[in-house]
mmCIF file of C-alpha atoms in Angstrom:
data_model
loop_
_atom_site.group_PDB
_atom_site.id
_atom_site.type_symbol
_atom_site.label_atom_id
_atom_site.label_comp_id
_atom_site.label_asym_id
_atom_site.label_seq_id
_atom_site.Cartn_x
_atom_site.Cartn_y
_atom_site.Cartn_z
ATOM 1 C CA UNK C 598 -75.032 8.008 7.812
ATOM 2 C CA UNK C 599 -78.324 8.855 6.125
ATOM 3 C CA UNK C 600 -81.083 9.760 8.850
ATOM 4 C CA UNK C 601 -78.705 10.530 11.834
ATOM 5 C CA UNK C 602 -78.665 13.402 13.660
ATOM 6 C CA UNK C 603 -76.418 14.750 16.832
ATOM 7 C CA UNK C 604 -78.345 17.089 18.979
ATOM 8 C CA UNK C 605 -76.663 20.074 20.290
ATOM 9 C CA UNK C 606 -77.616 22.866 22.232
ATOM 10 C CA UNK C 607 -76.396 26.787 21.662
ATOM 11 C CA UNK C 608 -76.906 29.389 24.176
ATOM 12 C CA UNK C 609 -77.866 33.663 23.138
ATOM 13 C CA UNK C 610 -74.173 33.836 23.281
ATOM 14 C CA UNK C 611 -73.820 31.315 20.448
ATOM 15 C CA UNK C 612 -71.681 28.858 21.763
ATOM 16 C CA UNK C 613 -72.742 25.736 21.108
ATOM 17 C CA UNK C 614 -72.276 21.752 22.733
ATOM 18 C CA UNK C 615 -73.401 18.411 22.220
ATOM 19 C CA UNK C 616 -73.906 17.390 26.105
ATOM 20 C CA UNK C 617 -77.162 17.023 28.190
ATOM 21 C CA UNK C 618 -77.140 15.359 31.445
ATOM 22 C CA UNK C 619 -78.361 11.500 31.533
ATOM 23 C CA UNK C 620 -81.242 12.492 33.209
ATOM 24 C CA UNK C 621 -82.142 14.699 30.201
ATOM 25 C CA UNK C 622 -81.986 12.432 27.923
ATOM 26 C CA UNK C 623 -84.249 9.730 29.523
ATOM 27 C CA UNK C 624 -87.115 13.265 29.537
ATOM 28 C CA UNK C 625 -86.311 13.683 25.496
ATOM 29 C CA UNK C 626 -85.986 9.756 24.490
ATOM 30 C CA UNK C 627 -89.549 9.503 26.258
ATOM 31 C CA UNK C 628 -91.226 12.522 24.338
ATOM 32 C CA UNK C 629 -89.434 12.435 21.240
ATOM 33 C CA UNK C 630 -91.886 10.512 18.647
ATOM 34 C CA UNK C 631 -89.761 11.327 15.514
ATOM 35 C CA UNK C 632 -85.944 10.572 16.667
ATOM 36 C CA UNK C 633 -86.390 6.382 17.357
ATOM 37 C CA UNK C 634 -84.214 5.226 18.635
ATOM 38 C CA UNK C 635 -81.972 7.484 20.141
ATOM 39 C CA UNK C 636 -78.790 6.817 21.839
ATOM 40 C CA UNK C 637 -77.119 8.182 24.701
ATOM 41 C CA UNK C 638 -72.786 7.593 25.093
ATOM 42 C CA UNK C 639 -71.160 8.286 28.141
ATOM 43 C CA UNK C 640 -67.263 8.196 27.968
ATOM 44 C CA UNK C 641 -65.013 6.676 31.370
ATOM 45 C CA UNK C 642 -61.508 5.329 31.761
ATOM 46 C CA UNK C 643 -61.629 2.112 33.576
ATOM 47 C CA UNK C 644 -59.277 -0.414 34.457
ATOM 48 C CA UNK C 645 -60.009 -4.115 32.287
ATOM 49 C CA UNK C 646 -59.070 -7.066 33.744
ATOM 50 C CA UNK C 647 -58.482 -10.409 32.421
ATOM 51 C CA UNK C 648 -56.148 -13.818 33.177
ATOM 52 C CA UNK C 649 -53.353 -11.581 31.261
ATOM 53 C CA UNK C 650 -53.484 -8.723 33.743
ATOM 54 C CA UNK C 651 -55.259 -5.577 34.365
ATOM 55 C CA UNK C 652 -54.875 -2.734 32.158
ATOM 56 C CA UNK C 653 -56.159 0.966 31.396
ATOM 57 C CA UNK C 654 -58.574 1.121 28.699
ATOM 58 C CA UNK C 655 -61.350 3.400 27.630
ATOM 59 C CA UNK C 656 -64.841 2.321 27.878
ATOM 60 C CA UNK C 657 -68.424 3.792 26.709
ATOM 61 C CA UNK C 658 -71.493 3.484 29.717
ATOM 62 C CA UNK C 659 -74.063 3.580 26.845
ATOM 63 C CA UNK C 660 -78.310 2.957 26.021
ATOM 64 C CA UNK C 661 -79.440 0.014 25.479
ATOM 65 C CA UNK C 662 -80.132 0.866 22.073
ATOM 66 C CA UNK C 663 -76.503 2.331 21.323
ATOM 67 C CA UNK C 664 -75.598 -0.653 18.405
ATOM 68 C CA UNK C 665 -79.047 -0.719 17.027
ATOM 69 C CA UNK C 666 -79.192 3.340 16.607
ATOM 70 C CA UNK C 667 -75.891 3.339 14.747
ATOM 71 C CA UNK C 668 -77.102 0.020 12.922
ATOM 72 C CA UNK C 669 -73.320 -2.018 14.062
ATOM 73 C CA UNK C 670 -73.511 -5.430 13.365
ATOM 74 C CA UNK C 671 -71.917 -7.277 16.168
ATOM 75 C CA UNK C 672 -69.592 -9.874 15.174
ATOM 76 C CA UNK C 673 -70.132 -12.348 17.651
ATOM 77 C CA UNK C 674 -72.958 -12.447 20.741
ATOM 78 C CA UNK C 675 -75.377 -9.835 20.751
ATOM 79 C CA UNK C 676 -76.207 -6.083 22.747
ATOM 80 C CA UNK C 677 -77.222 -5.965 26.280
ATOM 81 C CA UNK C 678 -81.069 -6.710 26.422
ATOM 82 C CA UNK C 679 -83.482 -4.469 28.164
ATOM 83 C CA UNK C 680 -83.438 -6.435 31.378
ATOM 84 C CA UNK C 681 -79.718 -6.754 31.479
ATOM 85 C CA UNK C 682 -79.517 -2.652 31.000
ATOM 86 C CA UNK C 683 -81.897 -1.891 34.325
ATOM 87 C CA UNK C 684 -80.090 -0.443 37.547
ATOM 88 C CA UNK C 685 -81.293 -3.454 39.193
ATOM 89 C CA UNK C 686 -80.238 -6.184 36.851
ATOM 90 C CA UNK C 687 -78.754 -8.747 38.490
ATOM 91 C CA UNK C 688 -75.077 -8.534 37.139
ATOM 92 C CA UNK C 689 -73.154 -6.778 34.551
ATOM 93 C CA UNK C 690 -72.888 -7.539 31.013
ATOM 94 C CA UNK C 691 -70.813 -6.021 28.406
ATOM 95 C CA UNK C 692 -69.807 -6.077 24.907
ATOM 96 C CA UNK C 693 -65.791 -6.194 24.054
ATOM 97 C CA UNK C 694 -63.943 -4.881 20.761
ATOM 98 C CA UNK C 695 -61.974 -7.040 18.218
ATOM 99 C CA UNK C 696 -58.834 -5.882 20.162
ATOM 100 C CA UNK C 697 -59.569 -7.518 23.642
ATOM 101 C CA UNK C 698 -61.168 -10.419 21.817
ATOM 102 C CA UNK C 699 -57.872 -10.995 20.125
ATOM 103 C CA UNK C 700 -55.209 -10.055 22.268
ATOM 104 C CA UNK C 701 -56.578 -10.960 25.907
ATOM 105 C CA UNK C 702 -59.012 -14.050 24.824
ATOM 106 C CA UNK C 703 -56.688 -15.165 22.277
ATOM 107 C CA UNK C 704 -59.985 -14.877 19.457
ATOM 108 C CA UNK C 705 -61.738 -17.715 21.730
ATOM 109 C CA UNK C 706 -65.092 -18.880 19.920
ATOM 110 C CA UNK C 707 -66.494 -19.634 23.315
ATOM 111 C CA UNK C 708 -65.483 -15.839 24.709
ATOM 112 C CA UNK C 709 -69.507 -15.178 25.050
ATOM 113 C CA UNK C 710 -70.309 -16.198 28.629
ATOM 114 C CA UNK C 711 -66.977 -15.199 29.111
ATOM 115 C CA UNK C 712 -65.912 -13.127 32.231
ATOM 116 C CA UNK C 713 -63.667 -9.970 32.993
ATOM 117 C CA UNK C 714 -63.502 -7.149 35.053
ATOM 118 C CA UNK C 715 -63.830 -3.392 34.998
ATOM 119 C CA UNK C 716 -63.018 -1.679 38.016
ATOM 120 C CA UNK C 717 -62.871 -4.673 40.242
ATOM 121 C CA UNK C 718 -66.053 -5.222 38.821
ATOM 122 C CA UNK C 719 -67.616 -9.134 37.444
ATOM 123 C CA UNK C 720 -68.544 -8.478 34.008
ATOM 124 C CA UNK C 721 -69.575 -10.999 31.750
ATOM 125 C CA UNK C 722 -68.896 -10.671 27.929
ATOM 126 C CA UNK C 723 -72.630 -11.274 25.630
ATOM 127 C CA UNK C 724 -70.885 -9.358 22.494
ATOM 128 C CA UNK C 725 -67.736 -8.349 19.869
ATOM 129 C CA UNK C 726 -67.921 -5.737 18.132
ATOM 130 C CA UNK C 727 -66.345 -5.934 14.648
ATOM 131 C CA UNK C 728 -62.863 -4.734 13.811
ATOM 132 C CA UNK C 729 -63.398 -1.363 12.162
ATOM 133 C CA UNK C 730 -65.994 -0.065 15.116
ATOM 134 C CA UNK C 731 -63.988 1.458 18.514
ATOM 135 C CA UNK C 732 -67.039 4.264 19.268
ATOM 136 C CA UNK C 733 -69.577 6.196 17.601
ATOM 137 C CA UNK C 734 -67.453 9.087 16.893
ATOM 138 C CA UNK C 735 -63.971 8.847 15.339
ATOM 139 C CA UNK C 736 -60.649 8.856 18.002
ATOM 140 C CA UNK C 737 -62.473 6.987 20.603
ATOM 141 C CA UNK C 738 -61.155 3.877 20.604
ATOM 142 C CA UNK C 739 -63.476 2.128 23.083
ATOM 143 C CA UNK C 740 -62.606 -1.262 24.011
ATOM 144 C CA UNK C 741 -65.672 -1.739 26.211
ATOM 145 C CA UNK C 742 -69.546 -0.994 25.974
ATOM 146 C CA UNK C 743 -71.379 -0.902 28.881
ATOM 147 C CA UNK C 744 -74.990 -0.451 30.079
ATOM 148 C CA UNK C 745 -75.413 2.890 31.465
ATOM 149 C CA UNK C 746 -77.192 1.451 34.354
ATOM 150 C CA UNK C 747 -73.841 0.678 35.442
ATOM 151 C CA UNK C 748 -72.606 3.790 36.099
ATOM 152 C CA UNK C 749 -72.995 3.404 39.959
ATOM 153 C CA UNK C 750 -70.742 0.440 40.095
ATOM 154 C CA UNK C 751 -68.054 1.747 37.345
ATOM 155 C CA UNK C 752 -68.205 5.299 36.898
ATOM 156 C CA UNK C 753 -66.268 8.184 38.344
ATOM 157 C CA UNK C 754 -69.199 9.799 40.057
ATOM 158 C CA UNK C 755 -68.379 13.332 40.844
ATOM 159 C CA UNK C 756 -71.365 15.423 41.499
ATOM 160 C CA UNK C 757 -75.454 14.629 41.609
ATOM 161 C CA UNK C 758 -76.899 11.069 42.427
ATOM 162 C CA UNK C 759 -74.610 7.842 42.314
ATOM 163 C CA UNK C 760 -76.581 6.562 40.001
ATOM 164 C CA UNK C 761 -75.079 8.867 36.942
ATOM 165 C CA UNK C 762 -78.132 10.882 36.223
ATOM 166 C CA UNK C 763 -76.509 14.149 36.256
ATOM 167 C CA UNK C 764 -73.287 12.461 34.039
ATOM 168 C CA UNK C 765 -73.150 13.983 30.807
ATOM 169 C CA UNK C 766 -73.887 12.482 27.996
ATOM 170 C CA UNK C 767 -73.973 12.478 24.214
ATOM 171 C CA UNK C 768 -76.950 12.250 21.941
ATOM 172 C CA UNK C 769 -77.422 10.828 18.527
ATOM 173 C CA UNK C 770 -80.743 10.038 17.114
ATOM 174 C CA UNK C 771 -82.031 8.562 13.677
ATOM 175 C CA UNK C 772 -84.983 9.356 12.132
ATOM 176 C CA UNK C 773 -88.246 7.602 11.795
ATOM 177 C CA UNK C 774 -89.386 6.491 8.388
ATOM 178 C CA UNK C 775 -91.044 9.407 6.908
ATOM 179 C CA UNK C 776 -90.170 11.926 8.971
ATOM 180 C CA UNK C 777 -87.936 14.883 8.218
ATOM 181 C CA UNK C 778 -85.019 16.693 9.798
ATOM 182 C CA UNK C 779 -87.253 19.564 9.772
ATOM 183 C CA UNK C 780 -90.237 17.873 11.850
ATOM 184 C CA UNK C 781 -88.291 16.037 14.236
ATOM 185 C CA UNK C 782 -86.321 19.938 15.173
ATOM 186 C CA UNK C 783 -89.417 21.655 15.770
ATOM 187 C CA UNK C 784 -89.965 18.677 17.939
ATOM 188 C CA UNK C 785 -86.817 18.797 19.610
ATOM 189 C CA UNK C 786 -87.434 22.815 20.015
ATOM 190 C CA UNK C 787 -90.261 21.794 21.943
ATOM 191 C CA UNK C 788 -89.048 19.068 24.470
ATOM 192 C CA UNK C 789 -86.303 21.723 25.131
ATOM 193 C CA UNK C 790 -88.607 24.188 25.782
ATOM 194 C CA UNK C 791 -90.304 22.283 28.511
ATOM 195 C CA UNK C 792 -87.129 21.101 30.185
ATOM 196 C CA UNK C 793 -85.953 24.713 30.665
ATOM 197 C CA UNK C 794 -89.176 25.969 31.266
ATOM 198 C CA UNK C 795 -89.020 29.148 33.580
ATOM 199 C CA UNK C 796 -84.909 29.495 31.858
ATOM 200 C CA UNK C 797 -84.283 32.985 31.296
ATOM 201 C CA UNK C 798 -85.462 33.203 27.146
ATOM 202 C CA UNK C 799 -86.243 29.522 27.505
ATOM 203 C CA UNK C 800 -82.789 28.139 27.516
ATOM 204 C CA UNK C 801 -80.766 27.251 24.784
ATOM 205 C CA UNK C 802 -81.707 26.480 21.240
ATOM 206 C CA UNK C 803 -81.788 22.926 20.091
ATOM 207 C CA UNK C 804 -80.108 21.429 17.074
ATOM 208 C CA UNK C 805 -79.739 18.812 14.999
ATOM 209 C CA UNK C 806 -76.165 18.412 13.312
ATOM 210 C CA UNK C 807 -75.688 15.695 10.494
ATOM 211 C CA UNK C 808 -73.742 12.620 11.860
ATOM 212 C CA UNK C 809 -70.772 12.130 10.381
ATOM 213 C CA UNK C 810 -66.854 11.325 10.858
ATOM 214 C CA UNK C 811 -67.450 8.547 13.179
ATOM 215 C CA UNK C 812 -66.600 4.735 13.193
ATOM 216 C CA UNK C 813 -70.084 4.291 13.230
ATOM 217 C CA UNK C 814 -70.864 5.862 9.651
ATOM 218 C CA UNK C 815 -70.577 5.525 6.092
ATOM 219 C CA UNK C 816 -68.523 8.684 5.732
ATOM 220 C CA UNK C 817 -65.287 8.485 3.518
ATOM 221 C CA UNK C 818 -63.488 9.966 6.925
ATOM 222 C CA UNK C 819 -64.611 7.685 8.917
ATOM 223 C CA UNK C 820 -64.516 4.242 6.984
ATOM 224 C CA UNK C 821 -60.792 5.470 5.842
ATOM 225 C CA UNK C 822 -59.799 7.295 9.327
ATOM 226 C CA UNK C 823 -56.774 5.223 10.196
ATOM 227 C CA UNK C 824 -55.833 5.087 6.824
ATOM 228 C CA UNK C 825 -55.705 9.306 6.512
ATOM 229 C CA UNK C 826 -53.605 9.236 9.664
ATOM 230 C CA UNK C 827 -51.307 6.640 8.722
ATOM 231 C CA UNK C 828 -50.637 8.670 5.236
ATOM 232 C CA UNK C 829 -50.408 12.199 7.370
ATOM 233 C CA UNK C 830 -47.875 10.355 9.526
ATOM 234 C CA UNK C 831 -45.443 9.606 6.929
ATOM 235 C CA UNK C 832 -45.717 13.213 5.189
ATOM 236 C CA UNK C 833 -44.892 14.519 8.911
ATOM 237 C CA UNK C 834 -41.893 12.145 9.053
ATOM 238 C CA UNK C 835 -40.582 12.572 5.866
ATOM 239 C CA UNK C 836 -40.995 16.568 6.165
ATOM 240 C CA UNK C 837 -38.959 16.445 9.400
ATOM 241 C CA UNK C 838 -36.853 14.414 7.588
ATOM 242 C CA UNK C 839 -36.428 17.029 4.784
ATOM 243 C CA UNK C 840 -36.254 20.054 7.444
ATOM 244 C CA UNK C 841 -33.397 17.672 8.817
ATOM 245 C CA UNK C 842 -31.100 17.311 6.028
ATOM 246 C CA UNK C 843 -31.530 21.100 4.601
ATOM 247 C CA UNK C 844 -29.932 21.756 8.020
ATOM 248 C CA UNK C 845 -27.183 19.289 8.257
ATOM 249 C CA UNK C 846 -26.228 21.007 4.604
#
């Protein structure tokens, strides 16, 4: 999608990632001036429950601004708002995907005000996504969006404060009008130079990778994913069934 960028990170060894702490991100979404907005995706495996039953379903702890970085249209209801993202918001909203809508609300009109719950956790639906969309980056398959605020109540905290600031997270940031990739890196170069300020050789370099392949762009991949892997399923099937019959002759 024109004017989105992933940051990564690449150490003197050159090996690269995509991950900063949540923490981290909060430090470069307050200095950066030329990505806006910029999103921040943290992946968990929770445990969705509904009158049907309780199942196992992936979920995204995400910014406030996740759907209105990667420009997603919601079908029905609307993002999180500010004051429902803060840690101390009084309960916990979510958006749902076309899936759950379907199968576990039956495609309800009224499934905004809804309620479910994720980890034995009240969470009341204010959004659908649309069909197509299950993450920003293609494979995900989320089925849930969540603030990140409530990571404390419905993440697997493993090390650092409860409230998920050391989680990792992903990045993806669009560009303001008139600014360039180039402009917003030397940017970048510099917010990362103050976080790892006193780093050996100032801790890794910053980058800026092209968004692409994801449910969330216009890329031919990732508009036509499931079609691709439905087509390289049948050429796998009808190879082994190939491989099959030259050895049964």
């Amino acid at each position: 999608a024109t004017g989105l960028f992933t940051l990564s990170w690449t150490d003197d060894r050159g090996e690269a990632w995509a991950e900063k702490s949540y923490e981290q991100y909060l430090q470069i979404a307050d200095q950066s001036g030329t990505l806006d907005p910029l999103l921040a995706c943290n992946y968990q495996r929770v445990a969705l429950g509904t009158d049907g039953g309780t199942y196992y379903v992936r979920a995204g702890l995400v910014s406030q601004n996740y759907f209105e970085t990667l420009r997603i249209r919601l079908v029905k209801g609307r993002a999180p708002s500010p004051e429902e993202s803060r840690p101390d918001a009084a309960g916990l909203v979510g958006v749902i995907s076309d899936r759950i809508w379907q199968e576990h609300f039956g495609g309800a009109e009224d499934v905004i005000g809804r309620s479910l719950t994720i980890n034995g956790r009240h969470v009341t639906v204010v959004g659908v996504a649309p069909p197509r969309f299950h993450g920003a980056w293609l494979g995900e398959f989320f089925d849930a969006w969540l603030p990140f605020s409530s990571y404390s109540q419905v993440g697997r905290v493993q090390d650092g404060p409860p409230d998920g600031r050391a989680a990792p997270v992903l990045m993806v940031g669009r560009l303001r009008a008139g600014v360039t990739r180039a402009e917003a890196l030397a940017e970048l170069t510099m917010i990362s130079a103050r976080l790892h300020a006193g780093e050996p050789e100032g801790g890794p370099r910053a980058g800026l990778v092209p968004y692409s392949v994801t449910a969330g762009g216009n890329s031919l991949v990732s508009t036509r994913g499931g079609t691709f892997l439905a087509v390289f399923s049948i050429v796998t099937l009808l190879t082994l069934l190939i491989v099959s019959a030259n050895v049964a002759n």
